[in-house]
PDB file of C-alpha atoms in Angstrom:
ATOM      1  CA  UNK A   1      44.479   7.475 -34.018  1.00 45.00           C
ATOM      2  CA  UNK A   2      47.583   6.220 -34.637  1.00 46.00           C
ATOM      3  CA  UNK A   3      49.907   4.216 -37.502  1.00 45.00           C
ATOM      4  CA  UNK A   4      49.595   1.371 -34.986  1.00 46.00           C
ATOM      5  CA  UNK A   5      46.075   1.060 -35.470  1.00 47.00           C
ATOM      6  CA  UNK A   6      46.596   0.228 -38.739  1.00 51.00           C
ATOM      7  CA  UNK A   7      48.971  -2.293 -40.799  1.00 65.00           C
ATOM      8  CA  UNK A   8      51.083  -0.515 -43.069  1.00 73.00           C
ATOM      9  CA  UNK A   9      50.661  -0.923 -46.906  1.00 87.00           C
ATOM     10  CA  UNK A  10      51.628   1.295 -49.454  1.00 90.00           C
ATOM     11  CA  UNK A  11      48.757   4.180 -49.534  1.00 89.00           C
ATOM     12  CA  UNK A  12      47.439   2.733 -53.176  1.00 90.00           C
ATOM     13  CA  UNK A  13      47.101  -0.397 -51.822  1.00 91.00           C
ATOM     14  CA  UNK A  14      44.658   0.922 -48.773  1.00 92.00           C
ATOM     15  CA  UNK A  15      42.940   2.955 -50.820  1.00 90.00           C
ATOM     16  CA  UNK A  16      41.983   0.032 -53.140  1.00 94.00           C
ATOM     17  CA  UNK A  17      41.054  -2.318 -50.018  1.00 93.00           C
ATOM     18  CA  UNK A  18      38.997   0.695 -49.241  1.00 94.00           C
ATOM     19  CA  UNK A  19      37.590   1.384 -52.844  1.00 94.00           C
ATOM     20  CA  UNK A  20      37.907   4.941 -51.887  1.00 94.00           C
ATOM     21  CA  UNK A  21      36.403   6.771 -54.322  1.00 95.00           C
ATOM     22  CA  UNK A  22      37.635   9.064 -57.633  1.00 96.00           C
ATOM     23  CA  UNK A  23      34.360  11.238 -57.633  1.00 96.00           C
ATOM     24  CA  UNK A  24      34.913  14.994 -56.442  1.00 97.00           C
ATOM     25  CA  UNK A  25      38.998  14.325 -56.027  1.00 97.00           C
ATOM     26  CA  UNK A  26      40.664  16.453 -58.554  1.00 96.00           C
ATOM     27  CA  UNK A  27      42.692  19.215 -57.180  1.00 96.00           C
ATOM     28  CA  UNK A  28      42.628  22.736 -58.410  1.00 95.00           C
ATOM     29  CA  UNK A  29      43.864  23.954 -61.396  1.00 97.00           C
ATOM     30  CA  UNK A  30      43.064  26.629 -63.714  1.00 97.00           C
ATOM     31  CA  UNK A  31      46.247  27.812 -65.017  1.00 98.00           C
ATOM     32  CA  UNK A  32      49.403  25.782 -65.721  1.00 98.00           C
ATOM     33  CA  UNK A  33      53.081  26.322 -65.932  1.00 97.00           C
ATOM     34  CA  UNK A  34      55.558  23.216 -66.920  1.00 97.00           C
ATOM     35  CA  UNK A  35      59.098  23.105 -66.682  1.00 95.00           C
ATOM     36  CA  UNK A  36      61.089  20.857 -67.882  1.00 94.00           C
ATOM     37  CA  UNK A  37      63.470  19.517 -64.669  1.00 91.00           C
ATOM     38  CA  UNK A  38      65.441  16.735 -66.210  1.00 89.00           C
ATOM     39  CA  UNK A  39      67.522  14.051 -63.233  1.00 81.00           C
ATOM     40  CA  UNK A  40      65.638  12.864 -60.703  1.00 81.00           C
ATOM     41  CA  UNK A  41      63.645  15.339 -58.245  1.00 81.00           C
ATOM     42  CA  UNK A  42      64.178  16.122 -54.836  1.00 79.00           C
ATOM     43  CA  UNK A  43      60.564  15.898 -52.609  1.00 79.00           C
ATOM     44  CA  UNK A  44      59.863  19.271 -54.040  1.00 83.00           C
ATOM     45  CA  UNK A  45      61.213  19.245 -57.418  1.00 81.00           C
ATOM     46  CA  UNK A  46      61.461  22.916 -58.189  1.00 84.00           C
ATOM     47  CA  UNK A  47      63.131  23.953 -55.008  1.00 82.00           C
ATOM     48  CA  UNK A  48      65.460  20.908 -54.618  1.00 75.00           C
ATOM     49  CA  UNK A  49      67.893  19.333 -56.953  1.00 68.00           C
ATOM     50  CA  UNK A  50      68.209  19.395 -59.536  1.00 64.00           C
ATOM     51  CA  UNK A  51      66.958  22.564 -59.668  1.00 74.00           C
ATOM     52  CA  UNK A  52      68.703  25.951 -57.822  1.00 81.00           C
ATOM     53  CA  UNK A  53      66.731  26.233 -54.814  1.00 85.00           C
ATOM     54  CA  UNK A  54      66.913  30.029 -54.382  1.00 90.00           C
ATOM     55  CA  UNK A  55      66.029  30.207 -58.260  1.00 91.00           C
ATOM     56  CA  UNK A  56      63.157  27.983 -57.609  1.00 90.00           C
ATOM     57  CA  UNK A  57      61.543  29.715 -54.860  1.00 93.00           C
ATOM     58  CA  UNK A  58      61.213  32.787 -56.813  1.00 94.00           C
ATOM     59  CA  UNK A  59      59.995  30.737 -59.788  1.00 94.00           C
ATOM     60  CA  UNK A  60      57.001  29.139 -57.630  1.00 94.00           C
ATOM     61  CA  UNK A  61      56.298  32.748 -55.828  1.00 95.00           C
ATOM     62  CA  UNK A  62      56.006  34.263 -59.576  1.00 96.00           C
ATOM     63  CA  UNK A  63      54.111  31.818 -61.058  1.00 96.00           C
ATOM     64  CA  UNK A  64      51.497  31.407 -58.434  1.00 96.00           C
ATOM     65  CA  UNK A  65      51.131  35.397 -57.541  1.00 97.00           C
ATOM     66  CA  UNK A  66      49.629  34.938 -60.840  1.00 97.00           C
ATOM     67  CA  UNK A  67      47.198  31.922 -60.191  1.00 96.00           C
ATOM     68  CA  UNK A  68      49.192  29.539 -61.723  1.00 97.00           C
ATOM     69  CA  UNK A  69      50.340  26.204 -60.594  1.00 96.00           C
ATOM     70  CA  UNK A  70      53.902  25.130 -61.211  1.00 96.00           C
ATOM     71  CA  UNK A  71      54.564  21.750 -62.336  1.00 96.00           C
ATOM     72  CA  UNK A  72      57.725  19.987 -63.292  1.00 93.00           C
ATOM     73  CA  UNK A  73      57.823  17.997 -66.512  1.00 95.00           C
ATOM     74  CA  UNK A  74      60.514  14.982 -67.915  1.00 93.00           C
ATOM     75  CA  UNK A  75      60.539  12.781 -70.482  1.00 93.00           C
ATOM     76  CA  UNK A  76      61.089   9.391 -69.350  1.00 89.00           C
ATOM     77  CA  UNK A  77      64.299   8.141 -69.818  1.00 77.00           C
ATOM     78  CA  UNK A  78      66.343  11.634 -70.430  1.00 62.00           C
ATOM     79  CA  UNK A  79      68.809  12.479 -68.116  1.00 65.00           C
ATOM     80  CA  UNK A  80      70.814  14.953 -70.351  1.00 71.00           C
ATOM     81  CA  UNK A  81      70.457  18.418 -69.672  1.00 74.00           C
ATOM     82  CA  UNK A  82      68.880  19.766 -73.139  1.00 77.00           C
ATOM     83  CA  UNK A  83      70.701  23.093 -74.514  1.00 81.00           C
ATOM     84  CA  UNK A  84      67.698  25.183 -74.221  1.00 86.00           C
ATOM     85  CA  UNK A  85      64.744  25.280 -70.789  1.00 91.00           C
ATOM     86  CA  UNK A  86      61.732  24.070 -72.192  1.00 95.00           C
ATOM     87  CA  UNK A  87      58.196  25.262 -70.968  1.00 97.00           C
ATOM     88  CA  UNK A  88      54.956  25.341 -71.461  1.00 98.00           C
ATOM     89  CA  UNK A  89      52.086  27.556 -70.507  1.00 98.00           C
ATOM     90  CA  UNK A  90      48.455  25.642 -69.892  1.00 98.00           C
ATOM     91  CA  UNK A  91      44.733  27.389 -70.008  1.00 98.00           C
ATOM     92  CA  UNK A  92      42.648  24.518 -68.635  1.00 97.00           C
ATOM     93  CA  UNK A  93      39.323  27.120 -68.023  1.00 96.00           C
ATOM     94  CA  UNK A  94      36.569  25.331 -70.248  1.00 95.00           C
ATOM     95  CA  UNK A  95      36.248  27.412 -73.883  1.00 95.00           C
ATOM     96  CA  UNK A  96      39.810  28.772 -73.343  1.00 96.00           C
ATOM     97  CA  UNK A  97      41.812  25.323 -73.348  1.00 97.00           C
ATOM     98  CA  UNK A  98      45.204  25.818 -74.597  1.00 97.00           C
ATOM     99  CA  UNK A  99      48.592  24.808 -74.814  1.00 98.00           C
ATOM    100  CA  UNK A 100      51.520  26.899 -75.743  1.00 97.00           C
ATOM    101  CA  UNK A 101      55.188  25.707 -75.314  1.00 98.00           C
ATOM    102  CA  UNK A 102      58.585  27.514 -75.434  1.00 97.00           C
ATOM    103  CA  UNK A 103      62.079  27.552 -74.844  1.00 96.00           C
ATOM    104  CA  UNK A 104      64.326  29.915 -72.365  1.00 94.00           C
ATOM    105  CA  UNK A 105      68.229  30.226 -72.870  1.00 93.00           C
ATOM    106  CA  UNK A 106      68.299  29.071 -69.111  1.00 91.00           C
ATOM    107  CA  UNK A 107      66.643  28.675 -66.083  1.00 90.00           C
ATOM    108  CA  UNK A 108      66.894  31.600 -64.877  1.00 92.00           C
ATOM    109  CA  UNK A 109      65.373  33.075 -67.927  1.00 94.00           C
ATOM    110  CA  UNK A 110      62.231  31.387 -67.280  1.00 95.00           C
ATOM    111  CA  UNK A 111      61.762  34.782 -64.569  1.00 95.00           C
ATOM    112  CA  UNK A 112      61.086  36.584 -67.530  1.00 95.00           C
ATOM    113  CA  UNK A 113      59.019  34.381 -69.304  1.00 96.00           C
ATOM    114  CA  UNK A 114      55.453  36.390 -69.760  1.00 96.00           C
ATOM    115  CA  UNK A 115      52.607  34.284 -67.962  1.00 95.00           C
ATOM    116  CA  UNK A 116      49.901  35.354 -70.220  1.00 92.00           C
ATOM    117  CA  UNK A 117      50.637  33.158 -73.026  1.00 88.00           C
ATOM    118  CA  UNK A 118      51.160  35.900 -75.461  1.00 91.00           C
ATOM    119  CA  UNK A 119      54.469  34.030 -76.196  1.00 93.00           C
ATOM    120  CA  UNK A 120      55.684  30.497 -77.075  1.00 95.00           C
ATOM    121  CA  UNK A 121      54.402  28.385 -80.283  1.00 97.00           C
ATOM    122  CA  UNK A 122      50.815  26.963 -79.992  1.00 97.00           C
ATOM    123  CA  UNK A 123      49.875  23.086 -79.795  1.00 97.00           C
ATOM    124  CA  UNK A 124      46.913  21.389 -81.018  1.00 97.00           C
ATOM    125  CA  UNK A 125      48.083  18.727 -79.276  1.00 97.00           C
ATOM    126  CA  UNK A 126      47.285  17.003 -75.787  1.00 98.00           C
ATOM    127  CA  UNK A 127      49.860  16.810 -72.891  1.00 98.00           C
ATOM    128  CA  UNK A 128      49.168  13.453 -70.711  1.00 98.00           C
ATOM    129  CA  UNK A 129      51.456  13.853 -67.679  1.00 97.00           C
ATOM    130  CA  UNK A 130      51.797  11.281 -65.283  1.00 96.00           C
ATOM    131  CA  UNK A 131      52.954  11.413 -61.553  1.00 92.00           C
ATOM    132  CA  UNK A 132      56.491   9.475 -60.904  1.00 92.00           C
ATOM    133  CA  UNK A 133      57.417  11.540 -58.175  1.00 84.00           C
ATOM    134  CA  UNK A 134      59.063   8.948 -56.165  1.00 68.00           C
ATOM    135  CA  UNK A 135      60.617  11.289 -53.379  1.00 68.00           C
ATOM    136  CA  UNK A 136      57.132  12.937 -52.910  1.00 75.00           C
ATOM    137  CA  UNK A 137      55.553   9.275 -52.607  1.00 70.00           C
ATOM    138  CA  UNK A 138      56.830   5.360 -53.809  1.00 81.00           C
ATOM    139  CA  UNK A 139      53.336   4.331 -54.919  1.00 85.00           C
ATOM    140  CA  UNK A 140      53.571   7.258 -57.696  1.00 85.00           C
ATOM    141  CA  UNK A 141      56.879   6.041 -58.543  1.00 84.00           C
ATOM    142  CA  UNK A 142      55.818   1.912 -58.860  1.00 88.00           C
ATOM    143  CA  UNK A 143      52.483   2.537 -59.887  1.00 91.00           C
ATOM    144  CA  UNK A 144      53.226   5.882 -62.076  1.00 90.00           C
ATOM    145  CA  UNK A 145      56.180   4.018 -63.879  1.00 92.00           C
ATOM    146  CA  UNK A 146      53.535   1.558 -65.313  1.00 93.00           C
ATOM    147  CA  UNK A 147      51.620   4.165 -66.460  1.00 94.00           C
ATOM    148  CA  UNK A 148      54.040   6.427 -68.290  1.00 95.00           C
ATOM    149  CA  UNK A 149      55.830   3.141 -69.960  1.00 95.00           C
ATOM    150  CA  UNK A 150      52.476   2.180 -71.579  1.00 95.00           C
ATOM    151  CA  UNK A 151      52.223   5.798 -72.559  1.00 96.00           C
ATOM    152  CA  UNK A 152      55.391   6.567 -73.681  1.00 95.00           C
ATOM    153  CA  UNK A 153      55.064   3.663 -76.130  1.00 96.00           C
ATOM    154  CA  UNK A 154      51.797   4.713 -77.893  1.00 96.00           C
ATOM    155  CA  UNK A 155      52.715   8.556 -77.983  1.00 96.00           C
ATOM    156  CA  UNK A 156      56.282   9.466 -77.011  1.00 95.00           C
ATOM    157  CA  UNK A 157      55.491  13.181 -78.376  1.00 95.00           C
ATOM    158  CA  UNK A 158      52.520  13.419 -76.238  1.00 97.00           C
ATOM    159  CA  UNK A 159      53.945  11.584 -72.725  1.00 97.00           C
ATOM    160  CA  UNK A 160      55.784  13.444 -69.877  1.00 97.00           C
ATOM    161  CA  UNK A 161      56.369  12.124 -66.475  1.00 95.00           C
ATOM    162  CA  UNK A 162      55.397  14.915 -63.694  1.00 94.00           C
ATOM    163  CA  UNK A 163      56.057  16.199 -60.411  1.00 91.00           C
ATOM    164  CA  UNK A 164      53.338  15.432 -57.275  1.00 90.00           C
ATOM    165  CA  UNK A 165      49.421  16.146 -58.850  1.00 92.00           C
ATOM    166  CA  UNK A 166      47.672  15.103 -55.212  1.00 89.00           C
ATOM    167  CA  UNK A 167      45.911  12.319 -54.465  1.00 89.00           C
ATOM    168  CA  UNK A 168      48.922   9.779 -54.001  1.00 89.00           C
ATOM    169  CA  UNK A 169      46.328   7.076 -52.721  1.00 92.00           C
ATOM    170  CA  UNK A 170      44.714   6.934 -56.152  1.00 92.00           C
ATOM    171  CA  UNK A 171      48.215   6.452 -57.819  1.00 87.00           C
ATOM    172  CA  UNK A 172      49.050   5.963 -60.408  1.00 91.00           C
ATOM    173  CA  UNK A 173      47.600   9.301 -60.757  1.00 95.00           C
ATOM    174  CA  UNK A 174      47.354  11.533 -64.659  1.00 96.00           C
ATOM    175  CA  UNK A 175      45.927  14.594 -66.050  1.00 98.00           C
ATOM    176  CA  UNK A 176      45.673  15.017 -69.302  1.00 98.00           C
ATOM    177  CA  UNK A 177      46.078  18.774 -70.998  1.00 98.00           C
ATOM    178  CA  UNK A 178      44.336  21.711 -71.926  1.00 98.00           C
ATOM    179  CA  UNK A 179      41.750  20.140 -70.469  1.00 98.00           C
ATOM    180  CA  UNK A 180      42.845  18.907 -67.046  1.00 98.00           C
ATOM    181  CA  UNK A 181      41.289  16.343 -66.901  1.00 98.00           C
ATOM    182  CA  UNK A 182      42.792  13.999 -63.523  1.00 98.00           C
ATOM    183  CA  UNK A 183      42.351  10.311 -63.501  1.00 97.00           C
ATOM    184  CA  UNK A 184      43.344   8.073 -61.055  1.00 96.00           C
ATOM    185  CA  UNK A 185      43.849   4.195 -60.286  1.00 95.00           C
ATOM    186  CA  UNK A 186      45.070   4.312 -64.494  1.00 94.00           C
ATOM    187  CA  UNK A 187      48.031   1.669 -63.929  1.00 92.00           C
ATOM    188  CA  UNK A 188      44.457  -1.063 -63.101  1.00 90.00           C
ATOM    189  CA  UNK A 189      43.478  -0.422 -66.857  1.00 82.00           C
ATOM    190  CA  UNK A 190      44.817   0.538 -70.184  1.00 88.00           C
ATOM    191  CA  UNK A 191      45.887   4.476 -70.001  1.00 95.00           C
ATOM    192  CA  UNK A 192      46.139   4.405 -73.339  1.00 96.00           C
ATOM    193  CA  UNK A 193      42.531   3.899 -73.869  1.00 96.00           C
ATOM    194  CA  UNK A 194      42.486   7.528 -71.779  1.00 97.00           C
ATOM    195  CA  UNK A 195      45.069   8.966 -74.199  1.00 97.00           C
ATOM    196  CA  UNK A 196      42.014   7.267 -77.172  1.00 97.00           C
ATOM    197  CA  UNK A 197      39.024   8.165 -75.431  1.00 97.00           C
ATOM    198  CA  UNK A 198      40.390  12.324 -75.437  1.00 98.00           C
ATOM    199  CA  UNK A 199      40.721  11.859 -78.975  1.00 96.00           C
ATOM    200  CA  UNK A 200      36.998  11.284 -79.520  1.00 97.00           C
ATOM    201  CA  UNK A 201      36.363  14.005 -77.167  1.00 97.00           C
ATOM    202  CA  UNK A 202      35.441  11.181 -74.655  1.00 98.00           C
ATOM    203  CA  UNK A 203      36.170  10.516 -70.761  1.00 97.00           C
ATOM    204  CA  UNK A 204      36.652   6.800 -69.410  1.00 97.00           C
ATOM    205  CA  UNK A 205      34.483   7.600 -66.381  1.00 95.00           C
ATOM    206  CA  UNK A 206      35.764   4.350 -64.233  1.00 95.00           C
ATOM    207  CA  UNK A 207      39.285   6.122 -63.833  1.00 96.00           C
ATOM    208  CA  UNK A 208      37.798   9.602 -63.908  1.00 97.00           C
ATOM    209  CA  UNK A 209      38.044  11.798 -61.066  1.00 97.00           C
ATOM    210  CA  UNK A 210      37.184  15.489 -62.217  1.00 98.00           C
ATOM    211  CA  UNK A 211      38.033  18.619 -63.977  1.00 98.00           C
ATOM    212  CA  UNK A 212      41.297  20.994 -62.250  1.00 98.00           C
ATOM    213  CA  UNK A 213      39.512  23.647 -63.720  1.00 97.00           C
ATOM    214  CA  UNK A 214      35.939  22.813 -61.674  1.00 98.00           C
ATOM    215  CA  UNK A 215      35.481  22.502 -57.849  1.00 97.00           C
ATOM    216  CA  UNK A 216      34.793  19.555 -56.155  1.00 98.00           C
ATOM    217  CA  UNK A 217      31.000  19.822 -55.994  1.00 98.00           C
ATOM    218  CA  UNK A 218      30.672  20.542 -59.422  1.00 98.00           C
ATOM    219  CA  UNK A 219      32.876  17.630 -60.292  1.00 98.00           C
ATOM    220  CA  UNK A 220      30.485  14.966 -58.582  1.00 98.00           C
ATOM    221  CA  UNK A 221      27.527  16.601 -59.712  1.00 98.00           C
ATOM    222  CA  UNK A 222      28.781  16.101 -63.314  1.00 98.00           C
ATOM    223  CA  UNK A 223      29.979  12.317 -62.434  1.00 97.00           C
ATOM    224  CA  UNK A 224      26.477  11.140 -60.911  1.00 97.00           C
ATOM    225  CA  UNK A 225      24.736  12.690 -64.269  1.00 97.00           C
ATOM    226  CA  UNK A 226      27.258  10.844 -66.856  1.00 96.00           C
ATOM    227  CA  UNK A 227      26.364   7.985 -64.527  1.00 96.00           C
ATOM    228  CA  UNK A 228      22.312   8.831 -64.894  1.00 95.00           C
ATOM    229  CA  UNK A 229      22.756   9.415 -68.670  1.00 94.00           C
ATOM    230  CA  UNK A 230      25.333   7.429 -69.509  1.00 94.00           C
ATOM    231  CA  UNK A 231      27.138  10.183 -71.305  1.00 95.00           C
ATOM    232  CA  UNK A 232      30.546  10.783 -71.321  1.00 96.00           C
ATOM    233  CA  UNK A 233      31.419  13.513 -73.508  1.00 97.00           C
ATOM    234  CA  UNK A 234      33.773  16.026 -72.208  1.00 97.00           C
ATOM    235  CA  UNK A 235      31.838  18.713 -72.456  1.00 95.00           C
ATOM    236  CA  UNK A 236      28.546  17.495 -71.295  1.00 96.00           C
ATOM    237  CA  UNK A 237      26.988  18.891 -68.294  1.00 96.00           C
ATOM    238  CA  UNK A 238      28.396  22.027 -68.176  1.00 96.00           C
ATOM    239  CA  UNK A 239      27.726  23.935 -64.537  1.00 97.00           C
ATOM    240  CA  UNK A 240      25.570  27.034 -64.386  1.00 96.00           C
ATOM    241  CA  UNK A 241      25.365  27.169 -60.499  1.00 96.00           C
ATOM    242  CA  UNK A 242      26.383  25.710 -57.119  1.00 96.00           C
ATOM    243  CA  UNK A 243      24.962  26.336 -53.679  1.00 96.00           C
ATOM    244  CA  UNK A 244      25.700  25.340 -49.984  1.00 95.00           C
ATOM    245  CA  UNK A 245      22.553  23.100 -49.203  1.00 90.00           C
ATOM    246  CA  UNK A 246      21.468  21.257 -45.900  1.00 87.00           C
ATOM    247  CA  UNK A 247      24.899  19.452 -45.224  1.00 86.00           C
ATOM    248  CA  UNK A 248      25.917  19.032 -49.110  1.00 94.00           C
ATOM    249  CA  UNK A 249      25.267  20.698 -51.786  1.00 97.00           C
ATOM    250  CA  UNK A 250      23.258  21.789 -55.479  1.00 97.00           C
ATOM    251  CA  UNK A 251      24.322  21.617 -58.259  1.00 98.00           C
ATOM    252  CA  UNK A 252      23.150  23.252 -61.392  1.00 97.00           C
ATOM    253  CA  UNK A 253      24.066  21.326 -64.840  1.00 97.00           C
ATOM    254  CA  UNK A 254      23.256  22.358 -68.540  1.00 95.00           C
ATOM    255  CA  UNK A 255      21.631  19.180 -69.625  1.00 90.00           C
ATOM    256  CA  UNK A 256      22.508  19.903 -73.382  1.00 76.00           C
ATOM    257  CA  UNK A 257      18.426  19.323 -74.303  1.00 72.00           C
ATOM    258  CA  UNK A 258      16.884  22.499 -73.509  1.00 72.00           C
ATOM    259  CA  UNK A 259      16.897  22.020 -69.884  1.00 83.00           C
ATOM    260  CA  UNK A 260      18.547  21.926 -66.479  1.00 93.00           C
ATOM    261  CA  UNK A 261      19.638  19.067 -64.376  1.00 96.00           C
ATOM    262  CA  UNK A 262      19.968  19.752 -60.914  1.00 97.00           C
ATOM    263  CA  UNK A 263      22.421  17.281 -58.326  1.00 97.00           C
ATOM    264  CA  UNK A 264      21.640  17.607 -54.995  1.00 97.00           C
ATOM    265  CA  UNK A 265      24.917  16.154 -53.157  1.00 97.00           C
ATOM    266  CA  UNK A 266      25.172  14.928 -49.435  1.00 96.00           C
ATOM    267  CA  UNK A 267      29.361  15.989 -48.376  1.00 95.00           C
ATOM    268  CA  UNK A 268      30.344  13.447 -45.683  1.00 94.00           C
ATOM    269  CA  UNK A 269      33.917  12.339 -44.436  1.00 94.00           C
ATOM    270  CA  UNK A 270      35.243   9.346 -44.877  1.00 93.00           C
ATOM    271  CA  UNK A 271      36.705   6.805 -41.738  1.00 93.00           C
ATOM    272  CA  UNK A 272      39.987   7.842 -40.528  1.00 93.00           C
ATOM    273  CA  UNK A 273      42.550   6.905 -43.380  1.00 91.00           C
ATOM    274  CA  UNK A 274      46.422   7.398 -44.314  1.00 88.00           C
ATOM    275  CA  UNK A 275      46.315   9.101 -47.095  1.00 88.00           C
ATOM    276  CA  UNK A 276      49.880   8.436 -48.412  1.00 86.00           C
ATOM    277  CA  UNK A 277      52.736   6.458 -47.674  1.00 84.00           C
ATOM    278  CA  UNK A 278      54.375   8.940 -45.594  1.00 84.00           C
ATOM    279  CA  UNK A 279      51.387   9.987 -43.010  1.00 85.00           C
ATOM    280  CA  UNK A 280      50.997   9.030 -39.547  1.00 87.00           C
ATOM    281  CA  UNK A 281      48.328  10.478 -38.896  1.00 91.00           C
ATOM    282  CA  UNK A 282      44.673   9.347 -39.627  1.00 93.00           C
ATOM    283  CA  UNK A 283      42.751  11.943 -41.389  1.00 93.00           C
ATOM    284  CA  UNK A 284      38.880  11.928 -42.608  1.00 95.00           C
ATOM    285  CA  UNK A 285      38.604  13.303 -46.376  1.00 94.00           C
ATOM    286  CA  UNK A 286      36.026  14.365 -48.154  1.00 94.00           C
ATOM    287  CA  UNK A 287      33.639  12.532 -49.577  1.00 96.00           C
ATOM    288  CA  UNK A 288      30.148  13.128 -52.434  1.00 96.00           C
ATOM    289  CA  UNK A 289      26.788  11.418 -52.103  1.00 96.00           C
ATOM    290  CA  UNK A 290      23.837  11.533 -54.769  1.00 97.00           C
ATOM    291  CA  UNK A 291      20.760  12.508 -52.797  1.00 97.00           C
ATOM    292  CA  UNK A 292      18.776  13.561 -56.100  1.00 96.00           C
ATOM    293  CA  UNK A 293      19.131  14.151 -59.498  1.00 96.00           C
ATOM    294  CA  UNK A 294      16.495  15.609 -61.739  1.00 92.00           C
TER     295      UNK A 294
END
């Protein structure tokens, strides 16, 4: 199929024509580094200006050689270069969240920065970072820009703008940290109430679209059992166990009452799509179905 067979809109537009679905989508992430790239980012924004390309190739070897996942960081607004390279080191693996943040005399110095997070200064507090990589894709520049405004007025400590999460279709897309937890479609509500609802250890499950730190069966398992028991506490429904099963899968969940909950899921693929602005090519992505829950 091809871009003719379909009118062009921007790929957050489709998506919401389509009411493709948040459940399952969150990409993979365990282990975080930020950097703070200030100026506006090339379509990669660690090997393109700003930032020395040759410098930033052997940043993103080193940091995902050790299972990491780079990710560029900027307050809105700054374009002055700050004196020091700031950083930040992210455990997102449930019982281990963390954040710890530092500085490096340069960017090059960020080479030598351990990746274990036995250095840096400790935060309590959350990270929200929100896509506004326009290069990468324009609806997480229009769409993102709402998103980190609204933010960046309620908690200017806690905001950052970030380089491409996935998932440009469900723009504008967040995640908010140690948790990583990924929302999408936050510019059609109040991201602020996502920035509230973390402080009561709460998700808002309409813009929710799963865990880095869990795969994707896991992460629809848990959504169709908040949706059962209308619970949406972070750390409800923790997974004990996932299997392959008929065409989908199962899904083990700690029901938090002395008892299991088990998901059976039905994986299907969705009609041919563009799944961002750029593509012109139709793809079929993945998609979760509730078969049982009990």
């Amino acid at each position: 199929m091809t871009l003719a067979a379909e009118h062009w809109a921007p790929c957050s537009d489709r998506a919401r024509e389509r009411n493709d679905p948040l459940v399952g989508t969150g990409p993979r992430g365990l282990r975080w580094f930020l950097i703070e790239v200030v100026g506006s980012w090339g379509q990669n924004a660690l090997l393109d200006e700003p930032f020395d390309r040759e410098l930033g190739r052997a940043l993103v070897r080193r940091i995902e050689a050790a299972g990491m996942r780079p990710l560029a960081i900027r307050r809105t607004g700054r374009r002055r270069t700050p004196a020091a390279q700031r950083w930040a080191i992210v455990d997102s693996r449930p019982g281990r969240e963390s954040v710890v943040w530092g500085e490096a005399a340069d960017a090059a110095a960020l080479l030598d920065v351990p990746l274990d997070g036995s250095t840096g200064t400790p935060s309590t507090r959350p990270v929200y970072c929100v896509c506004t990589h326009a290069r990468h894709d324009q609806c997480c520049a229009v769409r993102g820009r709402r998103v980190i405004t609204a933010l960046a007025e309620a908690r200017p400590d806690e905001a950052w703008e970030c380089s491409h999460l996935g998932g440009d279709r469900f723009a504008g897309t967040m995640v908010v940290f140690p948790h990583g937890l990924y929302y999408g479609y936050a510019d059609d509500g109040d991201p602020v109430r996502i920035a509230d609802a973390f402080d009561d250890g709460r998700l808002v499950p309409e813009r929710y679209r799963g865990r880095s730190s869990l795969t994707h069966p896991v992460q629809a398992a848990q959504h169709f059992a908040r949706e059962a028991w209308g619970d949406d506490r972070i750390g409800s429904f923790a997974p004990i166990a996932e299997e392959a099963a008929d065409a989908g899968w199962r899904v083990r969940l700690a029901s938090g009452a002395g008892g299991d909950i088990v998901v059976e899921l039905e994986e299907t693929r969705s009609e041919p799509l563009l799944s961002t602005c750029a593509a012109t090519r139709f793809v079929r992505v993945r998609q979760y179905a509730l078969r049982s829950i009990t």
